[in-house]
XYZ file of C-alpha atoms in Angstrom:
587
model
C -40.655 153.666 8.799
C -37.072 153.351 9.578
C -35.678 150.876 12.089
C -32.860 152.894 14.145
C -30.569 150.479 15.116
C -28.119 151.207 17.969
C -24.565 152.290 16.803
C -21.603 150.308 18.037
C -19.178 151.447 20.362
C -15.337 151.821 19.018
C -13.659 151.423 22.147
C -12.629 149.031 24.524
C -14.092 145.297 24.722
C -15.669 145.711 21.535
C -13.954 142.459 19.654
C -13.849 138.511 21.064
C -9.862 139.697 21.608
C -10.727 142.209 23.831
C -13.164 139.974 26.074
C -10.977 137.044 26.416
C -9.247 137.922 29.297
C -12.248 138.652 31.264
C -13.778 135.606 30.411
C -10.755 133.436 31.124
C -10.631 135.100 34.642
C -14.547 134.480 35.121
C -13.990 130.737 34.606
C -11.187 130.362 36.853
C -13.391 132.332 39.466
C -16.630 130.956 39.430
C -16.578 128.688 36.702
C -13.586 125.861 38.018
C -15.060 125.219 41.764
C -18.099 123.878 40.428
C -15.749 121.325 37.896
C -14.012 120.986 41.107
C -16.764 120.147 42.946
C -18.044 117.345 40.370
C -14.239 115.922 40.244
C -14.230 115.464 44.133
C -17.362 113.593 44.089
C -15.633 110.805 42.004
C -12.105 110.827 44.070
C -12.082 108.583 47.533
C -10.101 110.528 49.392
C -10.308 114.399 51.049
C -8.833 117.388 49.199
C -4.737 117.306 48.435
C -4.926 113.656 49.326
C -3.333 110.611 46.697
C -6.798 109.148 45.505
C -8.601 106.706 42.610
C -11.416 107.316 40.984
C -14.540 105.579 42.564
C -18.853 105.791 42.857
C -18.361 104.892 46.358
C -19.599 108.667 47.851
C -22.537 108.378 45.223
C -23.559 104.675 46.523
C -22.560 105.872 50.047
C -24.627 108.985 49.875
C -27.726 108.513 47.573
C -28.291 104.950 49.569
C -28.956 106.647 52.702
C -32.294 107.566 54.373
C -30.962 110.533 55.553
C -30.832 111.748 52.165
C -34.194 111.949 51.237
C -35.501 113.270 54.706
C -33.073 115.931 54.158
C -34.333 116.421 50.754
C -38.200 116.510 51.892
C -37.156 118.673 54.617
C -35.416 121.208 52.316
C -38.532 121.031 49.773
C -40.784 121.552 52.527
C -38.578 125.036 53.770
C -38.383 125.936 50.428
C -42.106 126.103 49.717
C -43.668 127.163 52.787
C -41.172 130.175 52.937
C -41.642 130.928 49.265
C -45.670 130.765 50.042
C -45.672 133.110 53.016
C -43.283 135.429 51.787
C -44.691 136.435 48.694
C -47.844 136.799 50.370
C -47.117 138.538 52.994
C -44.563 141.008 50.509
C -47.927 141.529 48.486
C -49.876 142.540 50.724
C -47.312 144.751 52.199
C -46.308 146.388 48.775
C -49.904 146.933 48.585
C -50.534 148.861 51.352
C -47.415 150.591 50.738
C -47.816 151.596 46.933
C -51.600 151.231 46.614
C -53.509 152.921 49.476
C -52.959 155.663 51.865
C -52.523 153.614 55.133
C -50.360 155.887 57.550
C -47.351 154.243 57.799
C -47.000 153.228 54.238
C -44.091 155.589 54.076
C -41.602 153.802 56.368
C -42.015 150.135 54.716
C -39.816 150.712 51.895
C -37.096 151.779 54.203
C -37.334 148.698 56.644
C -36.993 146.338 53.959
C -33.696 147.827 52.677
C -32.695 147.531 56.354
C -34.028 144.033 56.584
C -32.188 142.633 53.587
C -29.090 144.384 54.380
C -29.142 142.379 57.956
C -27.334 139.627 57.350
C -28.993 136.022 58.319
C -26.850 135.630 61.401
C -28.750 138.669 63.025
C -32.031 137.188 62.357
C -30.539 133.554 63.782
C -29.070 134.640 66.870
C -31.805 137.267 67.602
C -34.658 135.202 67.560
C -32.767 131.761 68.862
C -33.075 133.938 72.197
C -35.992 136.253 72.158
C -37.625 133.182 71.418
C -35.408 130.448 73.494
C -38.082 127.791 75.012
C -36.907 128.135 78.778
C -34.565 131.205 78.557
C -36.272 133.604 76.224
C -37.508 136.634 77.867
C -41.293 136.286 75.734
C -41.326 132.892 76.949
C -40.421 133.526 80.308
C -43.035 136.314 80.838
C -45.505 133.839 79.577
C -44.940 131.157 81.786
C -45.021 133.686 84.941
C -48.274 134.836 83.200
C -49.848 131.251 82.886
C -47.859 129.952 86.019
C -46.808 126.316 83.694
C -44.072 124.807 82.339
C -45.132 125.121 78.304
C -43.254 127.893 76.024
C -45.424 130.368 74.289
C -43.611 129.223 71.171
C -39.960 128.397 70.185
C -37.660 129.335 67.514
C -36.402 125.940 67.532
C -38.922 124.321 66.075
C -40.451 124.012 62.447
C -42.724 127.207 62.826
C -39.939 129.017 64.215
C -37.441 128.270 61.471
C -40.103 128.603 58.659
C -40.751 131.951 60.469
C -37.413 133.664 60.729
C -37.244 132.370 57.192
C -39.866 134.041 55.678
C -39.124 137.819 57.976
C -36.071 137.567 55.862
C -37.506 136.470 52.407
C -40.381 139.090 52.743
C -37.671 141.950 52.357
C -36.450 140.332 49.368
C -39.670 139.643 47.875
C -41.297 143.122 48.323
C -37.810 145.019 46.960
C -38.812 142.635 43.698
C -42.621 143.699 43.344
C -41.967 147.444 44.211
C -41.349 148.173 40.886
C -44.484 145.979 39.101
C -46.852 147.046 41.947
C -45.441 151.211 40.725
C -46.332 151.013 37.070
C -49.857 149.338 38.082
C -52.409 151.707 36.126
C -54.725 152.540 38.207
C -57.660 153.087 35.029
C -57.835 149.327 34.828
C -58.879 149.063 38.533
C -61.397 151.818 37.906
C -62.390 150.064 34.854
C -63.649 146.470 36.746
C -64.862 148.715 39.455
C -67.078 150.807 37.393
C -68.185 146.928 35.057
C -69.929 146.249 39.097
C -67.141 144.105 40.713
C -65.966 144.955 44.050
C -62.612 146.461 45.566
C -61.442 142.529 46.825
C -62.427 141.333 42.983
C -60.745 143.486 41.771
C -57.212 143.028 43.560
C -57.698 139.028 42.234
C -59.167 139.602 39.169
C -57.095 142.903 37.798
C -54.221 143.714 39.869
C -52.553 139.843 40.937
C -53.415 138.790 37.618
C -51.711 141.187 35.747
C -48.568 140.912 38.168
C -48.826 137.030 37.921
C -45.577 136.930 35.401
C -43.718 139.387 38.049
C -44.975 137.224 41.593
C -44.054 133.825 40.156
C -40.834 135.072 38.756
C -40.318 136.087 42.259
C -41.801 133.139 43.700
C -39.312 130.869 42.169
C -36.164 133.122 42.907
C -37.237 132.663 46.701
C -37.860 128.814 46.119
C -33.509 128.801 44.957
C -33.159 130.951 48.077
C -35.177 128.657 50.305
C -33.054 125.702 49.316
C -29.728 127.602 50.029
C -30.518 128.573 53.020
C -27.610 127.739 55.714
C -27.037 130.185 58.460
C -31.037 129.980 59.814
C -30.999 126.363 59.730
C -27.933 125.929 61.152
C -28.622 127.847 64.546
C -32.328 126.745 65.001
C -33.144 123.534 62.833
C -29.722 121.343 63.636
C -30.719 121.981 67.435
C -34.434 120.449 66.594
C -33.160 117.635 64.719
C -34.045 119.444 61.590
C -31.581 119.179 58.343
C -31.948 120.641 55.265
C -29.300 120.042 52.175
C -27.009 123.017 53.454
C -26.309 121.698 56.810
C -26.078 118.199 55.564
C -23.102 119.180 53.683
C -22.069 120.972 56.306
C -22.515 117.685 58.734
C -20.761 115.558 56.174
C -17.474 117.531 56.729
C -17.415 118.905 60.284
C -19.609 116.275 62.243
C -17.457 113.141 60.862
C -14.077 111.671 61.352
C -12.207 111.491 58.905
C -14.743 114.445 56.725
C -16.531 112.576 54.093
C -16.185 115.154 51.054
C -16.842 112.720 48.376
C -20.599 112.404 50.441
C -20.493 115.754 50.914
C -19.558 116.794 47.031
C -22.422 114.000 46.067
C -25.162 115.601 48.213
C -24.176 119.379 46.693
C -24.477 118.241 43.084
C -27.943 116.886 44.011
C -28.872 120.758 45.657
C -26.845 122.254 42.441
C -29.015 120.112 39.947
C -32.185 121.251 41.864
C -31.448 124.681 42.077
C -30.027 124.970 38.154
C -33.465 123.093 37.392
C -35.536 126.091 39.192
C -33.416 128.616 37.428
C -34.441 127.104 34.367
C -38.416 127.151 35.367
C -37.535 130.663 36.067
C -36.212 131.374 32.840
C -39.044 129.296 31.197
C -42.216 130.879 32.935
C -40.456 134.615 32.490
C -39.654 134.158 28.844
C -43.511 133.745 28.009
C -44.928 136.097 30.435
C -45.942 139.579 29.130
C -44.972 142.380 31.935
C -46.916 145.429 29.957
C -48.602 147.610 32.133
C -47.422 150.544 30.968
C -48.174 151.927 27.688
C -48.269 155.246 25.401
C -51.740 156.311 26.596
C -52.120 158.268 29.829
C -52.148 155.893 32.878
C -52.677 156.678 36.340
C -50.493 155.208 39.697
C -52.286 157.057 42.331
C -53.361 155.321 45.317
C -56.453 153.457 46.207
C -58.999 155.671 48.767
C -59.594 152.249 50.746
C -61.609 153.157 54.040
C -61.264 151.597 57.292
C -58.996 149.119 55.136
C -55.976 151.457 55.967
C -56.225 150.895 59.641
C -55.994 147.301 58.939
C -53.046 147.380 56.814
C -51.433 150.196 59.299
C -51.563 146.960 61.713
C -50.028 144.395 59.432
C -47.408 147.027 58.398
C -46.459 147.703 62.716
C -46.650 143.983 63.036
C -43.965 143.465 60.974
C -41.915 146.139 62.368
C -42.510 144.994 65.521
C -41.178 141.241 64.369
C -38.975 141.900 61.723
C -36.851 144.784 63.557
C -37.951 146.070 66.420
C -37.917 143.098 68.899
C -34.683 141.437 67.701
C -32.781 144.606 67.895
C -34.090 145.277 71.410
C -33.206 141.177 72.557
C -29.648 141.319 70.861
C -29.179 144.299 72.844
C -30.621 142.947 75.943
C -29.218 139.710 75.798
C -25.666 141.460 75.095
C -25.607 143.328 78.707
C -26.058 140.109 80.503
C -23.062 138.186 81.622
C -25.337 134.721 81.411
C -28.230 134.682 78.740
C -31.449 134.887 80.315
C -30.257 136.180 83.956
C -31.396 139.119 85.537
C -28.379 140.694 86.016
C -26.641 143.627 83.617
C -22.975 144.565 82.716
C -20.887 145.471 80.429
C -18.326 142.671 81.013
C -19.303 140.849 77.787
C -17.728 144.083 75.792
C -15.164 144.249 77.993
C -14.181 140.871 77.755
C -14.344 140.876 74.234
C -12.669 144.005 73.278
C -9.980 142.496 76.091
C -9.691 139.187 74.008
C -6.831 139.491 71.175
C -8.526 136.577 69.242
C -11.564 138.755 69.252
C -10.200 141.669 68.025
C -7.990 139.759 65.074
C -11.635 138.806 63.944
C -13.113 142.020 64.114
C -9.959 143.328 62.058
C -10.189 141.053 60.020
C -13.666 141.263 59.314
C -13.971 144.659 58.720
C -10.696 144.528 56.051
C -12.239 141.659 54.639
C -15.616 143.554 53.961
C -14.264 146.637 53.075
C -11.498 145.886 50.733
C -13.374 142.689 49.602
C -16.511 144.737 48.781
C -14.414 147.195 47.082
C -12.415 144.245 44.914
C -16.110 142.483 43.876
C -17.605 146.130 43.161
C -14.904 147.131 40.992
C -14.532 143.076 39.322
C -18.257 143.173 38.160
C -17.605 147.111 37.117
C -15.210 146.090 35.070
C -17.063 142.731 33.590
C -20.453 144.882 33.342
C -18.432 147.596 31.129
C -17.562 145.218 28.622
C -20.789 143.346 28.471
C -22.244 146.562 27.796
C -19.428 147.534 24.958
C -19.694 144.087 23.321
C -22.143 142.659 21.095
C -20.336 139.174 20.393
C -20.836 136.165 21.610
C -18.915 136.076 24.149
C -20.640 138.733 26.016
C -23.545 136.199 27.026
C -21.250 133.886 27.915
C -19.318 136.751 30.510
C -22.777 137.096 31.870
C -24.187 133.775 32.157
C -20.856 133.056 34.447
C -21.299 136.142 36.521
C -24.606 134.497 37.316
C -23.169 131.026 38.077
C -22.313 131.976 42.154
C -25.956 132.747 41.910
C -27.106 129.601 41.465
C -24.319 127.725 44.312
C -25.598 127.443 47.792
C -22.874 129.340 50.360
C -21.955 125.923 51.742
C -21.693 124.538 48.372
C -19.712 126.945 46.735
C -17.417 127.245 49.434
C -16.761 123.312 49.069
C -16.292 123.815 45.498
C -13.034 126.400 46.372
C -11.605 124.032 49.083
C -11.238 121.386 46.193
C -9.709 124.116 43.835
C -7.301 125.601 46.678
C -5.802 122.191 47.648
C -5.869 121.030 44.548
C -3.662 124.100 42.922
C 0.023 123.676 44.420
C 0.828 127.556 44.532
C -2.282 128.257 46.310
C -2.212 125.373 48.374
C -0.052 126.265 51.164
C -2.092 129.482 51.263
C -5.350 127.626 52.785
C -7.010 128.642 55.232
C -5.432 132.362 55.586
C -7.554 135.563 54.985
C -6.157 135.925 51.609
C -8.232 133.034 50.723
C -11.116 133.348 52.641
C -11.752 136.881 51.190
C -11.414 135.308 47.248
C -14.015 133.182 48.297
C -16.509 135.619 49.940
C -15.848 138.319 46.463
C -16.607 135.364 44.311
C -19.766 134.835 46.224
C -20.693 138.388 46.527
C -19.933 138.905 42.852
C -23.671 138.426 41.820
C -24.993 140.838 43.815
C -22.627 143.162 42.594
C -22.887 142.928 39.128
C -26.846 143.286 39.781
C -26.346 146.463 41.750
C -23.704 148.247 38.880
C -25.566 146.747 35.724
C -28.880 149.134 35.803
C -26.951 151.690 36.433
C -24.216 151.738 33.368
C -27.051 151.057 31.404
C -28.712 154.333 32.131
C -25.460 156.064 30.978
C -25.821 157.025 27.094
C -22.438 155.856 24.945
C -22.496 159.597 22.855
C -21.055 160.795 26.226
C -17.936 157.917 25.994
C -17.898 158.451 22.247
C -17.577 162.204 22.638
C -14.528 161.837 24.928
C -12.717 159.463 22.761
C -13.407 162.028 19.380
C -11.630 165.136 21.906
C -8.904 162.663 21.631
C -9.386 160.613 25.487
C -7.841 157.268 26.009
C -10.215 154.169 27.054
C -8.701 155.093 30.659
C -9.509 158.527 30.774
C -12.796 158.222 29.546
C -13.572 155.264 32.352
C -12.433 157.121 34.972
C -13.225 160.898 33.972
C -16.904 160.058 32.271
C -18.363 157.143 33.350
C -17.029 156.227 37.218
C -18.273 159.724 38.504
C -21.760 159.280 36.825
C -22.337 155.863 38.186
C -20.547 156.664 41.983
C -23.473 157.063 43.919
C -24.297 153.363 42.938
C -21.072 152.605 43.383
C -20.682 153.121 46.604
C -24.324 151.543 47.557
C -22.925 148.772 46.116
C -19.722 148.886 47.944
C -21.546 149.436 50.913
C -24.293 146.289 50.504
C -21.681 144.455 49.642
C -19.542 145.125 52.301
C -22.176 144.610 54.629
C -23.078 140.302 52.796
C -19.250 139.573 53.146
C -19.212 140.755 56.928
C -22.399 138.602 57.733
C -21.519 135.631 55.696
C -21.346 132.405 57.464
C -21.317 129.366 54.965
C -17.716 130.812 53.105
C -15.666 130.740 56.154
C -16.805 128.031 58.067
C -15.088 126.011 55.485
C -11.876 127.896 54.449
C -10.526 129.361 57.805
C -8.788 128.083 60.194
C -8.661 128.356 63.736
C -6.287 131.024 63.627
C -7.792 134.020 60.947
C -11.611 133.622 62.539
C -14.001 135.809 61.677
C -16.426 137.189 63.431
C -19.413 135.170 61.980
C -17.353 132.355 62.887
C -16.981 133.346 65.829
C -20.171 134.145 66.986
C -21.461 130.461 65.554
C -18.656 129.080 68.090
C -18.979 131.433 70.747
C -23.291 130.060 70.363
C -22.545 126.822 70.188
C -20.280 126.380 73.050
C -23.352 128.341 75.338
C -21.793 131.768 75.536
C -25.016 133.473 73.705
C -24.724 136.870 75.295
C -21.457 136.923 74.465
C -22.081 136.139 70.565
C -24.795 139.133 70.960
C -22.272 141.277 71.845
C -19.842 140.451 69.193
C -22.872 141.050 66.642
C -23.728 144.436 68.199
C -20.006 145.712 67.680
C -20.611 144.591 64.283
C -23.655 146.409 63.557
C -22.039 149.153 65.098
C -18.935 149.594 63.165
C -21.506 149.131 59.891
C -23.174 151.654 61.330
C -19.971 153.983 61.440
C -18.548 152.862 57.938
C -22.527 153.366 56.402
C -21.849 157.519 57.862
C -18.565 157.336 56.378
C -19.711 156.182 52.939
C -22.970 158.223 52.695
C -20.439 161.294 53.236
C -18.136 159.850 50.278
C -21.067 159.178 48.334
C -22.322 163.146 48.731
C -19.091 164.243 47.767
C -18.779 161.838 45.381
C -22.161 163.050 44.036
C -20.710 166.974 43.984
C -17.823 166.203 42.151
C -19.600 164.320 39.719
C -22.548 167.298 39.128
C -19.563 169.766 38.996
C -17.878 167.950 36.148
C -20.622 167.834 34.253
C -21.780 171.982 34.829
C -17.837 171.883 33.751
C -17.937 170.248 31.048
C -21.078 171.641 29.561
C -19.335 175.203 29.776
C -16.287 174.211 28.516
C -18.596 173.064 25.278
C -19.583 176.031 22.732
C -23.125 176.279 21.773
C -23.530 174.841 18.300
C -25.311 177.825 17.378
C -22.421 180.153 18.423
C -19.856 177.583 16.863
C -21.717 177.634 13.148
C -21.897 181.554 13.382
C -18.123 181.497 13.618
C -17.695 179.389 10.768
């Protein structure tokens, strides 16, 4: 039998020459803050600063107490939101993929809208529908019961864990929607037919043939769990609760003078632990066999399961109810009320804020940030995702493997890293803290979830289409911008558009490389929070959501027409072709 092998491609980034560039640019990008970062935890002194070498930040740091409570509290987060949420997505994805529970339609859809909310909502949002005295839950409660005692309070361990895991679900279920698909139903038929029952049968067939998919999972959410900063930040640092994120955090902005050789120390320890779950990942994936599909007939219809629907029609509202309904409704409560948890409603918040100048520079700036910075990391991992594609050197691993490397970096962490390589560059050191800065920073740490969002889909597009082009005599150019761009824009622009929503939400980048003068609006909202104005912060977030709202119309409509243009080129270009039956009749 002969082995087809797949043909090289002739064009562009096909030799080591070719790839150089992009590589050298991916190590100054994401590559030099973490060398950074490992050079500033040997240097005595903060960023820009004369300095010796010295261990006194590693004696300093890994001698306190602190340390390792931070560390057990971190573990601790990481696991219990890793256990909960991959429970809680399985049984979700279940009842969404596997029976015919009513609402099984509508979960796919609120976990998109989950995971596109960016941490911050999720923080504020609960910090007052749950607030212990103020929270309007907790406040009906204790008319109810006539005491003193909240029902329960987000700023607490159950209430970070909690938020935690609403989050992580979305995440989690988006990664098992695809494994729980291709489940063939015959094998469930098969145990159920050999006498065991419907709840045997989800442990004994069905989890145990997703095992290699759920732990895979399991152990992404585990790196997420101990990156975690925004969640923390707002409700654990109030309860006395630090994990490694905030630590760092504390080491910089809670000390005088900063202490960022601690702080550098205390980031390589979360680096090393998070590199060292990467490589269990890698490890348990690389010997796990993922076949569920075959060449025989399978079947993926759903499971008849009785009254069982009902039940999982409850869990499914429940989570609605938690994950989207109630902290909408509180954010826009708690926005219309001049003090937070008064029974009085205005609109001076929004009129104060759209009044304030300093506001509105951070909702500019914000919104050019996300747009044009989502636009510069789609089109940077476009570009890098091309040439792995077009390359079958070495170097094309190597391209990849450093796309993945902001992966791995906390938020806090990374940003840390690219304070030590800003200062410590002279032409880009009188350039700290502007907006120029601050959105290099957030593209480098949206890069990853670019590059995952354009890879699957320029690996769907077949190279005889590019090869074709370049025989009718198209440059490298034309056929990347005439073939391939208008095939792949409808992910384009979802990836513009996710992107643009992770820069406009992130926290941990700017709390570190801004200044007082180019705030943006997460910023803001953290100070706004932490100096007691909480309605006002709610407000702030609600414009926010609302001009995503606006620019997610705006691109959908791109995205159609985008879509059009793309269909007509192709009708085009297929008529423009002869049929090879008319062209050998001619000759």
């Amino acid at each position: 039998m002969m082995k087809i092998r797949r043909q090289p491609s002739n064009g562009a980034f096909t030799t080591p020459r070719s790839m150089l560039p992009l590589v050298v640019i991916a190590v100054l990008l994401f590559a030099l803050p973490v060398v950074m970062l490992v050079v500033g935890a040997f240097r005595n002194a903060p960023p820009g600063q004369p300095a010796q070498w010295s261990l006194d930040a590693f004696g300093r740091t890994l001698g306190s107490a602190s340390t390792y409570t931070t560390f057990a509290n971190s573990l601790v987060i990481a696991v219990l939101c890793a256990g909960f949420s991959i429970l809680l997505a399985v049984v979700l994805v279940f009842f969404a993929v596997r029976s015919t529970a009513p609402l099984r339609r509508i979960v796919t859809p609120v976990m998109v809208l989950v995971l596109a909310l960016p941490p911050l909502f999720y923080a504020m949002s609960w910090g007052m529908l749950w607030n212990p005295r103020l929270g309007q839950v907790n406040q009906w409660w204790m008319a109810l019961t006539g005491g003193d005692e909240p029902l329960f309070s987000a700023y607490s361990w159950p209430g970070l864990v909690s938020v935690m895991v609403l989050k992580g679900t979305s995440f989690c279920y988006l990664l098992l929607l695809g494994p729980f698909r291709a489940m063939d139903r015959t094998l469930e038929e098969a145990a159920q037919m050999a006498g065991a029952s419907r709840l045997r049968t989800i442990f004994n067939i069905d989890l145990a043939v997703l095992m290699p998919a759920i732990s895979g999972v399991v152990i992404l959410n585990l790196i997420i769990g101990l990156e975690a900063f925004e969640v923390p930040l707002f409700l654990g640092t109030p309860a006395g609760i630090d994990v490694f994120s905030t630590e760092v955090y504390g080491y910089i902005a809670d000390q005088t003078p900063a202490d960022y050789g601690g702080a550098s120390v205390l980031s390589l320890v979360l680096v090393a632990l998070v590199l060292l779950m990467v490589a269990v990942q890698w490890r348990v994936l690389g010997r796990k066999n993922y076949t569920t599909v075959t060449g025989k007939s399978y079947d993926t219809a759903p499971w008849e399961i009785g009254g069982w629907r009902w039940a999982g029609t409850g869990i499914i509202a429940l989570y609605v109810l938690f994950g989207v309904a109630l902290p909408l409704a509180q954010l826009l409560l708690g926005s219309f009320q001049p003090f937070f948890g008064g029974d009085v409603y205005s609109t001076a918040n929004y009129e104060m804020l759209l009044s304030d100048p300093r506001t509105m520079e951070a909702l500019r700036s914000t919104i050019i940030v996300a747009v044009v910075g989502g636009l510069a990391a789609v089109a940077l991992a476009f570009i890098m995702m091309y040439a792995v594609s077009h390359n079958e050197t070495w170097m094309r691993r190597v391209l990849e493997m450093l796309t993945w490397l902001p992966f791995t970096l906390p938020g806090i962490v990374l940003a840390l890293g690219l304070a030590w390589t800003y200062v410590s560059l002279p032409g880009i050191r009188q350039l700290y803290g502007s907006m120029l800065l601050v959105g290099l920073g957030l593209v480098i740490a949206a890069a990853p979830i670019a590059t995952r969002a354009i890879q699957p889909a320029l690996m769907q597009i077949n190279r005889e289409l590019e090869e074709a082009s370049r025989i009718s005599g198209a440059r490298p150019t034309r056929v990347v911008f005439g073939v391939v761009l208008p095939l792949i824009a409808p992910s384009f622009f979802a990836a513009w558009f996710v992107v643009a929503i992770v820069i406009s939400g992130n926290l941990s980048i700017p709390v570190l490389l801004s200044s007082s003068l180019t705030p943006t609006v997460p910023l803001l909202v953290y100070d706004l929070n932490t100096q007691g104005y909480a309605s006002r912060a709610a407000a702030l977030l609600i414009l926010v959501l609302s001009t995503l709202t606006v620019g997610m119309m705006l691109l959908l409509a791109l995205q159609r027409v985008a879509t059009v243009v793309a269909r007509r080129y192709r009708v085009s270009g297929h008529a423009s072709s002869p049929p090879r039956e008319a062209t050998k009749a001619k000759s």
